[in-house]
Amino acid sequence: MSPHESHPHSASHSHAHGHGPAAPVSRHLRKVIAAVLIPFAAAVAVGLVVLWPGGAPPHKPSGVGFDQPTETARVVKVAEVNCADVHAEQQPQPPSPTGQPPTGGADKGKPCQQATIEVTTGEHKGRTFQTVVTPDALRQYTTGQEVVVSYSPKAPKDLQYSISDVDRSFPMWLLAAIFAFAVVIVGRLRGLLALVALAASFVVLTLFILPAILQGSNPLVVAVVGGSAIMLIALYLCHGLTARTSVAVLGTLASLLLIALLGSVFIGWALLTGNTDDTTGLVHGLYPDIEIRGLLLAGIIIGSLGVLDDVTVTQTAAVWELKEADPSAGWRKLYGAAMRIGRDHIASVVNTLVLAYAGAALPLLLLFSIAQSSVGTVASSEVVAEEIVRTLVGSIGLVAAVPLTTLLAALVVSADRKERSAPTWDTGAGQVAGAEAGADAGATGGVPASPTGGRPGRRGGRGKRRKQ
């Protein structure tokens, strides 16, 4: 029986490269890996228990920005009215610097819309109110459209409700369903497990990380504990409880610690406060105990975690597959071959991370592209420097994850001293070759010839592979 057959649990962890499931490592190596990861997992569990917030702390709504009670509503009527009659005259706009006519000139003279909105949820269900929409407004309404309304209890009764957004629940849920369907169809069981891991990540994020930060716990500690929990759940659930996954976990952990260290150093050195937008200021105003600078560092750690998982799992799988393809390869050869794969991975992943951050900050970049300031001045401003530090620290962690994980995986598979049975062939020709090898062994005094026709290994007479 081959090693693959004696360990059927490893079959669920194939990497779709045609070499079959990864061969399990020896019992001794599994004990060594467990001696490292079990205390780490126990520490994460203890951290979850100690820091568990029990829900977000209550607060009195301020009525500012997102901190408002909201209900769903429906547009029941839309009528055209004269803008002057509803005191919604369009303000004249100055000409553009290029001499072009002011934007929105084509809308001049068009009637306004007066939409009647009916609240459909909450204690005031059935109440109606009216809102006026000017012709140049970006959002227009139609009869029957679902909207989200905000409630201001201190305002006059006629002004307590106002439209804050449209209800886009259906297209969002439909898109999520299409995504889940595509993942399951292509990934099958592995895709289904990935969706379960994704749901578990959201549970940890919404039930632990966010409420714990709101409770006043150190955001860095919360991010490390919560991110480690997400990492353990996602990697082991998606890739199985194997030594290969454990090596990926160790590589991810080492890279996360490096990101946390670099982020802490450069956030403090660059004197970044983390309070660069209205949302952060609102959160800090509602919960003064939150350490905003730590919140910035926590965001860097959590934002880098998903890409780190991809890098470490891919590099570990590459080393295992290379070892399966060439069982005689030592750790240096495995490391060199896997690093050639890793360098391509580094180039693509770093570019992906930088473009992801640039895309999220695109409106900000547009503003600075027209600013009358030098590139150095713009880059050193806090709002831009924060994104630069976030991007570069995360990228350094990703780059470091490749050699760290590759080296660790190469050392693990090369240090395996367990005995492996000789290779077997399923074809009849292979069986004939085995019989001929036995006949040759008798003719040569009991020493079998090598399958390739070359000289036998030093320990070939005992049926054991040479130590690497």
Short mmCIF file of C-alpha atoms in Angstrom, two decimals:
data_model
loop_
_atom_site.label_atom_id
_atom_site.label_comp_id
_atom_site.label_asym_id
_atom_site.label_seq_id
_atom_site.Cartn_x
_atom_site.Cartn_y
_atom_site.Cartn_z
CA MET A 1 0.00 0.00 0.00
CA SER A 2 1.36 3.41 -0.97
CA PRO A 3 1.63 6.33 1.44
CA HIS A 4 -1.25 8.06 -0.32
CA GLU A 5 -3.53 5.10 0.28
CA SER A 6 -2.58 4.78 3.94
CA HIS A 7 -3.68 8.36 4.63
CA PRO A 8 -7.05 8.86 2.92
CA HIS A 9 -7.71 12.13 4.75
CA SER A 10 -5.08 13.86 2.66
CA ALA A 11 -7.10 13.33 -0.50
CA SER A 12 -9.30 16.31 0.30
CA HIS A 13 -6.31 18.62 0.03
CA SER A 14 -5.21 18.16 -3.57
CA HIS A 15 -4.01 21.28 -5.38
CA ALA A 16 -5.24 20.50 -8.89
CA HIS A 17 -1.77 20.05 -10.37
CA GLY A 18 -2.06 16.44 -11.47
CA HIS A 19 0.35 15.03 -8.88
CA GLY A 20 -2.37 13.73 -6.59
CA PRO A 21 -2.90 14.58 -2.94
CA ALA A 22 -0.04 15.85 -0.84
CA ALA A 23 1.82 13.09 0.94
CA PRO A 24 1.46 13.36 4.71
CA VAL A 25 4.55 14.15 6.71
CA SER A 26 5.89 11.95 9.46
CA ARG A 27 4.40 11.71 12.91
CA HIS A 28 7.45 13.45 14.39
CA LEU A 29 7.03 16.53 12.19
CA ARG A 30 3.32 16.67 12.91
CA LYS A 31 4.14 16.73 16.61
CA VAL A 32 6.64 19.56 16.12
CA ILE A 33 4.13 21.66 14.13
CA ALA A 34 1.39 20.94 16.66
CA ALA A 35 3.69 22.02 19.49
CA VAL A 36 3.87 25.45 17.86
CA LEU A 37 0.32 25.90 16.61
CA ILE A 38 -1.70 24.44 19.48
CA PRO A 39 -0.45 27.01 22.03
CA PHE A 40 -1.01 29.74 19.43
CA ALA A 41 -4.59 28.59 18.79
CA ALA A 42 -5.17 28.35 22.54
CA ALA A 43 -3.88 31.91 23.00
CA VAL A 44 -6.26 33.12 20.27
CA ALA A 45 -9.17 31.37 21.96
CA VAL A 46 -8.26 32.92 25.31
CA GLY A 47 -8.00 36.33 23.65
CA LEU A 48 -11.47 35.93 22.14
CA VAL A 49 -12.92 35.05 25.54
CA VAL A 50 -11.15 37.84 27.43
CA LEU A 51 -11.87 40.56 24.86
CA TRP A 52 -15.35 39.38 23.86
CA PRO A 53 -17.46 42.56 23.93
CA GLY A 54 -20.95 41.13 24.22
CA GLY A 55 -22.29 43.51 21.58
CA ALA A 56 -21.71 47.12 20.66
CA PRO A 57 -22.12 49.59 23.53
CA PRO A 58 -25.39 51.57 23.41
CA HIS A 59 -25.36 55.28 22.65
CA LYS A 60 -27.86 58.03 22.04
CA PRO A 61 -28.12 58.76 18.30
CA SER A 62 -26.63 62.13 17.43
CA GLY A 63 -28.61 62.55 14.23
CA VAL A 64 -25.43 63.34 12.29
CA GLY A 65 -24.39 61.46 9.15
CA PHE A 66 -24.90 57.72 9.44
CA ASP A 67 -25.76 58.02 13.12
CA GLN A 68 -29.49 58.33 12.46
CA PRO A 69 -32.39 55.88 12.82
CA THR A 70 -33.49 54.70 9.40
CA GLU A 71 -36.64 53.12 8.02
CA THR A 72 -37.75 51.87 4.63
CA ALA A 73 -40.27 53.80 2.55
CA ARG A 74 -41.87 53.86 -0.89
CA VAL A 75 -42.45 56.57 -3.46
CA VAL A 76 -46.24 56.62 -3.94
CA LYS A 77 -46.57 59.65 -6.20
CA VAL A 78 -44.39 61.84 -8.39
CA ALA A 79 -45.78 65.12 -9.77
CA GLU A 80 -44.23 67.90 -11.82
CA VAL A 81 -44.32 71.33 -10.20
CA ASN A 82 -42.94 74.76 -10.92
CA CYS A 83 -39.62 75.12 -9.12
CA ALA A 84 -40.50 78.70 -8.09
CA ASP A 85 -43.75 77.54 -6.48
CA VAL A 86 -41.87 75.18 -4.17
CA HIS A 87 -38.95 77.57 -3.59
CA ALA A 88 -36.48 75.32 -5.39
CA GLU A 89 -35.10 77.73 -7.97
CA GLN A 90 -31.78 76.62 -9.48
CA GLN A 91 -28.88 78.77 -8.43
CA PRO A 92 -26.87 80.31 -11.30
CA GLN A 93 -23.45 78.68 -11.68
CA PRO A 94 -20.25 80.55 -12.54
CA PRO A 95 -18.66 79.83 -15.93
CA SER A 96 -15.93 77.24 -16.03
CA PRO A 97 -12.25 78.32 -16.22
CA THR A 98 -12.10 77.15 -19.84
CA GLY A 99 -14.94 79.42 -20.86
CA GLN A 100 -17.43 76.59 -21.34
CA PRO A 101 -21.07 77.22 -20.38
CA PRO A 102 -22.00 76.28 -16.82
CA THR A 103 -22.91 72.69 -16.15
CA GLY A 104 -26.62 72.01 -15.95
CA GLY A 105 -27.58 74.79 -18.31
CA ALA A 106 -29.65 72.38 -20.34
CA ASP A 107 -31.89 71.82 -17.30
CA LYS A 108 -32.77 75.50 -16.96
CA GLY A 109 -36.50 76.04 -17.24
CA LYS A 110 -37.40 72.38 -16.64
CA PRO A 111 -40.01 71.65 -13.97
CA CYS A 112 -39.14 70.19 -10.59
CA GLN A 113 -40.50 66.93 -9.23
CA GLN A 114 -42.46 66.68 -6.02
CA ALA A 115 -42.33 63.10 -4.70
CA THR A 116 -44.73 61.81 -2.04
CA ILE A 117 -43.05 59.26 0.21
CA GLU A 118 -44.83 56.76 2.50
CA VAL A 119 -42.96 55.22 5.45
CA THR A 120 -43.42 51.42 5.37
CA THR A 121 -41.67 50.32 8.58
CA GLY A 122 -41.26 51.54 12.16
CA GLU A 123 -43.61 53.18 14.63
CA HIS A 124 -44.68 55.79 12.07
CA LYS A 125 -45.62 53.28 9.40
CA GLY A 126 -48.08 54.84 6.96
CA ARG A 127 -46.96 58.45 7.49
CA THR A 128 -46.34 60.39 4.28
CA PHE A 129 -44.15 63.35 3.53
CA GLN A 130 -43.08 65.22 0.42
CA THR A 131 -39.69 66.04 -1.03
CA VAL A 132 -38.73 68.21 -3.98
CA VAL A 133 -36.23 67.06 -6.61
CA THR A 134 -34.64 69.67 -8.88
CA PRO A 135 -33.96 68.85 -12.57
CA ASP A 136 -30.18 68.87 -12.05
CA ALA A 137 -30.28 66.43 -9.13
CA LEU A 138 -28.27 63.25 -9.67
CA ARG A 139 -31.02 61.06 -8.26
CA GLN A 140 -34.55 61.09 -9.67
CA TYR A 141 -37.47 59.07 -8.29
CA THR A 142 -40.24 57.02 -9.86
CA THR A 143 -43.57 55.84 -8.49
CA GLY A 144 -43.24 52.56 -6.59
CA GLN A 145 -39.50 52.96 -5.97
CA GLU A 146 -38.21 51.73 -2.59
CA VAL A 147 -36.09 54.21 -0.62
CA VAL A 148 -34.39 54.53 2.77
CA VAL A 149 -35.42 57.45 4.99
CA SER A 150 -33.71 58.86 8.06
CA TYR A 151 -35.62 59.97 11.15
CA SER A 152 -34.83 63.09 13.20
CA PRO A 153 -37.08 63.08 16.28
CA LYS A 154 -36.15 66.63 17.35
CA ALA A 155 -37.13 68.21 14.02
CA PRO A 156 -40.63 69.62 13.27
CA LYS A 157 -43.11 66.92 12.44
CA ASP A 158 -43.18 67.70 8.71
CA LEU A 159 -39.38 67.56 8.54
CA GLN A 160 -38.69 64.53 10.73
CA TYR A 161 -38.28 62.20 7.77
CA SER A 162 -36.02 62.72 4.78
CA ILE A 163 -34.70 60.47 2.02
CA SER A 164 -31.15 59.34 2.75
CA ASP A 165 -30.67 56.69 0.08
CA VAL A 166 -32.40 54.30 -2.29
CA ASP A 167 -33.16 50.72 -1.32
CA ARG A 168 -30.83 48.56 -3.37
CA SER A 169 -31.25 45.35 -1.35
CA PHE A 170 -32.56 43.25 -4.24
CA PRO A 171 -29.71 43.84 -6.73
CA MET A 172 -27.14 43.41 -3.96
CA TRP A 173 -28.60 40.10 -2.80
CA LEU A 174 -28.94 38.95 -6.40
CA LEU A 175 -25.29 39.75 -7.08
CA ALA A 176 -24.27 37.88 -3.92
CA ALA A 177 -26.31 34.86 -5.03
CA ILE A 178 -24.64 34.89 -8.47
CA PHE A 179 -21.24 35.07 -6.79
CA ALA A 180 -22.03 32.14 -4.47
CA PHE A 181 -23.41 30.11 -7.39
CA ALA A 182 -20.28 30.72 -9.48
CA VAL A 183 -17.97 29.79 -6.57
CA VAL A 184 -19.82 26.53 -5.87
CA ILE A 185 -20.12 25.52 -9.55
CA VAL A 186 -16.43 26.06 -10.24
CA GLY A 187 -14.97 25.22 -6.82
CA ARG A 188 -17.44 22.49 -5.87
CA LEU A 189 -16.86 21.32 -2.29
CA ARG A 190 -13.81 23.55 -1.89
CA GLY A 191 -15.85 26.52 -3.10
CA LEU A 192 -18.65 25.71 -0.67
CA LEU A 193 -16.16 25.55 2.19
CA ALA A 194 -14.73 28.90 1.06
CA LEU A 195 -18.19 30.46 1.34
CA VAL A 196 -18.60 28.99 4.83
CA ALA A 197 -15.20 30.45 5.79
CA LEU A 198 -16.25 33.82 4.34
CA ALA A 199 -19.40 33.79 6.46
CA ALA A 200 -17.34 32.88 9.54
CA SER A 201 -14.99 35.79 8.81
CA PHE A 202 -17.92 38.21 8.73
CA VAL A 203 -19.20 36.77 12.01
CA VAL A 204 -15.84 37.37 13.70
CA LEU A 205 -15.65 40.86 12.20
CA THR A 206 -19.16 41.96 13.18
CA LEU A 207 -19.53 40.16 16.50
CA PHE A 208 -16.01 40.53 17.87
CA ILE A 209 -13.66 42.97 16.13
CA LEU A 210 -15.99 45.93 15.61
CA PRO A 211 -17.83 45.76 18.99
CA ALA A 212 -14.57 45.16 20.89
CA ILE A 213 -13.03 48.29 19.35
CA LEU A 214 -16.17 50.28 20.20
CA GLN A 215 -15.92 49.02 23.79
CA GLY A 216 -12.51 50.70 24.06
CA SER A 217 -10.22 47.67 23.74
CA ASN A 218 -6.83 48.22 22.12
CA PRO A 219 -7.52 48.07 18.34
CA LEU A 220 -4.14 46.49 17.61
CA VAL A 221 -4.69 43.64 20.07
CA VAL A 222 -8.25 43.15 18.83
CA ALA A 223 -7.08 43.09 15.20
CA VAL A 224 -4.33 40.55 15.91
CA VAL A 225 -6.64 38.24 17.88
CA GLY A 226 -9.57 38.58 15.50
CA GLY A 227 -7.39 38.35 12.39
CA SER A 228 -5.69 35.23 13.77
CA ALA A 229 -9.08 33.64 14.43
CA ILE A 230 -10.19 34.44 10.88
CA MET A 231 -6.92 33.01 9.53
CA LEU A 232 -7.23 29.75 11.45
CA ILE A 233 -10.87 29.24 10.51
CA ALA A 234 -10.45 30.12 6.84
CA LEU A 235 -7.25 28.20 6.14
CA TYR A 236 -8.09 24.98 7.97
CA LEU A 237 -11.70 24.96 6.77
CA CYS A 238 -10.78 25.53 3.14
CA HIS A 239 -7.57 23.50 2.91
CA GLY A 240 -7.92 20.82 5.56
CA LEU A 241 -6.20 20.04 8.87
CA THR A 242 -2.85 19.10 7.34
CA ALA A 243 0.80 19.91 7.82
CA ARG A 244 0.79 21.84 4.55
CA THR A 245 -1.97 24.13 5.82
CA SER A 246 -0.17 24.50 9.14
CA VAL A 247 2.95 25.74 7.36
CA ALA A 248 0.81 28.32 5.53
CA VAL A 249 -0.63 29.39 8.89
CA LEU A 250 2.85 29.88 10.33
CA GLY A 251 3.93 31.91 7.30
CA THR A 252 0.82 34.08 7.51
CA LEU A 253 1.33 34.64 11.22
CA ALA A 254 4.95 35.70 10.78
CA SER A 255 3.97 38.14 8.02
CA LEU A 256 1.13 39.59 10.10
CA LEU A 257 3.52 40.23 12.98
CA LEU A 258 5.90 41.98 10.58
CA ILE A 259 3.07 44.16 9.24
CA ALA A 260 1.99 45.05 12.77
CA LEU A 261 5.57 46.00 13.72
CA LEU A 262 6.22 48.10 10.61
CA GLY A 263 2.82 49.75 10.80
CA SER A 264 3.27 50.69 14.43
CA VAL A 265 6.74 52.15 13.78
CA PHE A 266 5.88 54.19 10.70
CA ILE A 267 2.48 55.41 11.90
CA GLY A 268 4.20 56.82 14.97
CA TRP A 269 7.23 58.10 13.05
CA ALA A 270 5.09 59.85 10.43
CA LEU A 271 2.89 61.33 13.18
CA LEU A 272 -0.30 59.99 11.61
CA THR A 273 -3.41 60.51 13.72
CA GLY A 274 -5.84 58.37 11.69
CA ASN A 275 -8.49 61.10 11.95
CA THR A 276 -8.61 62.18 8.31
CA ASP A 277 -12.28 62.06 7.34
CA ASP A 278 -15.73 62.89 8.67
CA THR A 279 -16.61 59.28 9.40
CA THR A 280 -13.60 58.75 11.64
CA GLY A 281 -14.29 62.04 13.39
CA LEU A 282 -17.92 61.03 13.98
CA VAL A 283 -16.89 57.66 15.43
CA HIS A 284 -14.37 59.33 17.71
CA GLY A 285 -16.96 61.88 18.79
CA LEU A 286 -19.46 59.16 19.69
CA TYR A 287 -16.87 56.91 21.37
CA PRO A 288 -14.03 59.07 22.73
CA ASP A 289 -12.28 56.05 24.27
CA ILE A 290 -11.42 54.62 20.85
CA GLU A 291 -7.74 54.94 19.98
CA ILE A 292 -7.96 56.29 16.44
CA ARG A 293 -4.28 55.68 15.64
CA GLY A 294 -4.67 52.06 16.70
CA LEU A 295 -7.76 51.86 14.52
CA LEU A 296 -5.63 52.82 11.52
CA LEU A 297 -3.12 50.08 12.33
CA ALA A 298 -5.90 47.54 12.82
CA GLY A 299 -7.26 48.40 9.39
CA ILE A 300 -3.85 47.77 7.81
CA ILE A 301 -3.61 44.33 9.45
CA ILE A 302 -7.11 43.20 8.52
CA GLY A 303 -6.81 44.60 5.01
CA SER A 304 -3.62 42.62 4.36
CA LEU A 305 -4.87 39.35 5.82
CA GLY A 306 -6.87 38.15 2.83
CA VAL A 307 -4.04 38.60 0.32
CA LEU A 308 -1.55 37.06 2.76
CA ASP A 309 -3.61 33.87 2.91
CA ASP A 310 -3.47 33.59 -0.85
CA VAL A 311 0.30 34.07 -0.98
CA THR A 312 1.18 31.64 1.80
CA VAL A 313 -1.17 28.88 0.65
CA THR A 314 0.09 29.12 -2.93
CA GLN A 315 3.77 29.03 -1.95
CA THR A 316 3.29 26.13 0.43
CA ALA A 317 1.38 24.17 -2.20
CA ALA A 318 4.11 24.89 -4.73
CA VAL A 319 6.80 23.43 -2.44
CA TRP A 320 4.73 20.32 -1.71
CA GLU A 321 4.02 19.73 -5.40
CA LEU A 322 7.69 20.20 -6.30
CA LYS A 323 8.62 17.65 -3.67
CA GLU A 324 6.09 15.19 -5.04
CA ALA A 325 7.47 15.70 -8.56
CA ASP A 326 11.08 15.24 -7.40
CA PRO A 327 11.26 13.29 -4.12
CA SER A 328 15.07 13.44 -4.12
CA ALA A 329 15.19 17.25 -4.09
CA GLY A 330 16.76 18.85 -1.02
CA TRP A 331 15.53 21.98 0.67
CA ARG A 332 17.84 24.29 -1.29
CA LYS A 333 16.59 23.02 -4.63
CA LEU A 334 12.96 23.20 -3.48
CA TYR A 335 13.44 26.71 -2.14
CA GLY A 336 15.03 27.94 -5.37
CA ALA A 337 12.35 26.42 -7.59
CA ALA A 338 9.47 27.68 -5.44
CA MET A 339 10.96 31.17 -5.22
CA ARG A 340 10.92 31.40 -9.01
CA ILE A 341 7.18 30.90 -8.74
CA GLY A 342 7.00 33.30 -5.81
CA ARG A 343 8.68 36.15 -7.66
CA ASP A 344 5.92 36.12 -10.26
CA HIS A 345 3.41 36.00 -7.44
CA ILE A 346 5.00 38.99 -5.74
CA ALA A 347 4.81 41.10 -8.89
CA SER A 348 1.12 40.42 -9.43
CA VAL A 349 0.00 40.61 -5.79
CA VAL A 350 1.78 43.88 -4.99
CA ASN A 351 0.32 45.48 -8.11
CA THR A 352 -3.11 44.21 -7.11
CA LEU A 353 -2.84 45.65 -3.61
CA VAL A 354 -1.62 49.06 -4.79
CA LEU A 355 -4.35 49.33 -7.42
CA ALA A 356 -6.99 48.26 -4.90
CA TYR A 357 -6.01 51.09 -2.53
CA ALA A 358 -5.72 53.55 -5.42
CA GLY A 359 -9.17 52.62 -6.66
CA ALA A 360 -10.68 53.13 -3.21
CA ALA A 361 -9.04 56.57 -2.95
CA LEU A 362 -9.73 57.61 -6.57
CA PRO A 363 -11.86 60.68 -5.73
CA LEU A 364 -9.13 61.88 -3.39
CA LEU A 365 -6.49 61.37 -6.08
CA LEU A 366 -8.60 63.37 -8.52
CA LEU A 367 -8.73 66.28 -6.10
CA PHE A 368 -4.98 66.28 -5.63
CA SER A 369 -4.34 65.97 -9.35
CA ILE A 370 -5.82 69.43 -9.87
CA ALA A 371 -4.31 70.96 -6.73
CA GLN A 372 -1.73 73.72 -7.16
CA SER A 373 0.83 71.90 -5.03
CA SER A 374 3.98 69.89 -5.65
CA VAL A 375 3.96 66.11 -5.62
CA GLY A 376 6.03 66.07 -2.43
CA THR A 377 3.61 68.37 -0.64
CA VAL A 378 0.63 66.29 -1.68
CA ALA A 379 2.30 62.98 -0.75
CA SER A 380 3.32 64.23 2.69
CA SER A 381 -0.16 65.50 3.59
CA GLU A 382 -1.74 63.26 6.21
CA VAL A 383 -4.69 62.10 4.14
CA VAL A 384 -2.37 60.86 1.36
CA ALA A 385 0.49 59.75 3.63
CA GLU A 386 -1.96 57.51 5.47
CA GLU A 387 -2.81 55.65 2.27
CA ILE A 388 0.85 55.45 1.28
CA VAL A 389 1.83 53.93 4.63
CA ARG A 390 -1.12 51.56 4.46
CA THR A 391 -0.16 50.39 0.97
CA LEU A 392 3.60 50.10 1.49
CA VAL A 393 3.43 48.38 4.87
CA GLY A 394 0.96 45.83 3.54
CA SER A 395 3.07 45.29 0.43
CA ILE A 396 6.24 44.74 2.48
CA GLY A 397 4.41 42.10 4.48
CA LEU A 398 3.26 40.39 1.30
CA VAL A 399 6.75 40.43 -0.18
CA ALA A 400 8.23 39.01 3.02
CA ALA A 401 5.58 36.29 3.17
CA VAL A 402 6.93 34.63 0.02
CA PRO A 403 10.50 33.80 1.16
CA LEU A 404 9.41 33.16 4.75
CA THR A 405 6.70 30.67 3.85
CA THR A 406 8.72 29.08 1.05
CA LEU A 407 11.73 28.52 3.31
CA LEU A 408 9.59 27.10 6.10
CA ALA A 409 7.78 24.74 3.72
CA ALA A 410 11.06 23.60 2.11
CA LEU A 411 12.60 22.86 5.50
CA VAL A 412 9.53 20.93 6.66
CA VAL A 413 9.24 18.64 3.63
CA SER A 414 13.01 18.09 3.47
CA ALA A 415 13.31 17.26 7.17
CA ASP A 416 10.84 14.41 6.83
CA ARG A 417 12.70 11.21 7.85
CA LYS A 418 9.84 8.76 7.69
CA GLU A 419 10.19 5.64 5.62
CA ARG A 420 8.32 5.62 2.35
CA SER A 421 7.45 2.52 0.39
CA ALA A 422 8.97 2.06 -3.04
CA PRO A 423 7.07 3.60 -5.97
CA THR A 424 4.38 1.39 -7.45
CA TRP A 425 2.87 1.34 -10.92
CA ASP A 426 -0.72 0.46 -11.64
CA THR A 427 -0.14 -0.74 -15.23
CA GLY A 428 0.70 -4.27 -16.22
CA ALA A 429 3.93 -3.06 -17.77
CA GLY A 430 4.96 -1.73 -14.39
CA GLN A 431 4.31 -5.12 -12.79
CA VAL A 432 6.38 -6.84 -15.47
CA ALA A 433 9.16 -4.34 -14.84
CA GLY A 434 9.00 -5.15 -11.15
CA ALA A 435 9.28 -8.86 -11.89
CA GLU A 436 12.24 -8.25 -14.16
CA ALA A 437 13.87 -6.19 -11.43
CA GLY A 438 13.46 -9.14 -9.07
CA ALA A 439 15.04 -11.44 -11.63
CA ASP A 440 17.92 -9.01 -12.05
CA ALA A 441 18.33 -8.94 -8.28
CA GLY A 442 18.86 -12.69 -8.27
CA ALA A 443 21.37 -12.44 -11.06
CA THR A 444 23.35 -9.72 -9.30
CA GLY A 445 23.60 -11.36 -5.93
CA GLY A 446 20.48 -9.93 -4.33
CA VAL A 447 21.01 -6.24 -5.14
CA PRO A 448 18.15 -4.98 -7.34
CA ALA A 449 18.88 -2.68 -10.23
CA SER A 450 17.45 0.83 -10.12
CA PRO A 451 14.25 1.46 -12.14
CA THR A 452 16.17 3.80 -14.44
CA GLY A 453 18.88 1.30 -15.18
CA GLY A 454 21.55 3.23 -13.27
CA ARG A 455 23.53 2.26 -10.23
CA PRO A 456 21.47 1.53 -7.12
CA GLY A 457 21.43 3.96 -4.23
CA ARG A 458 23.74 3.51 -1.29
CA ARG A 459 20.95 2.18 0.88
CA GLY A 460 18.97 0.54 -1.92
CA GLY A 461 19.51 -2.94 -0.53
CA ARG A 462 17.44 -2.06 2.51
CA GLY A 463 14.58 -0.54 0.51
CA LYS A 464 15.04 2.88 2.09
CA ARG A 465 15.55 6.25 0.46
CA ARG A 466 18.79 8.09 1.02
CA LYS A 467 18.64 10.82 3.60
CA GLN A 468 18.44 14.35 2.14
#
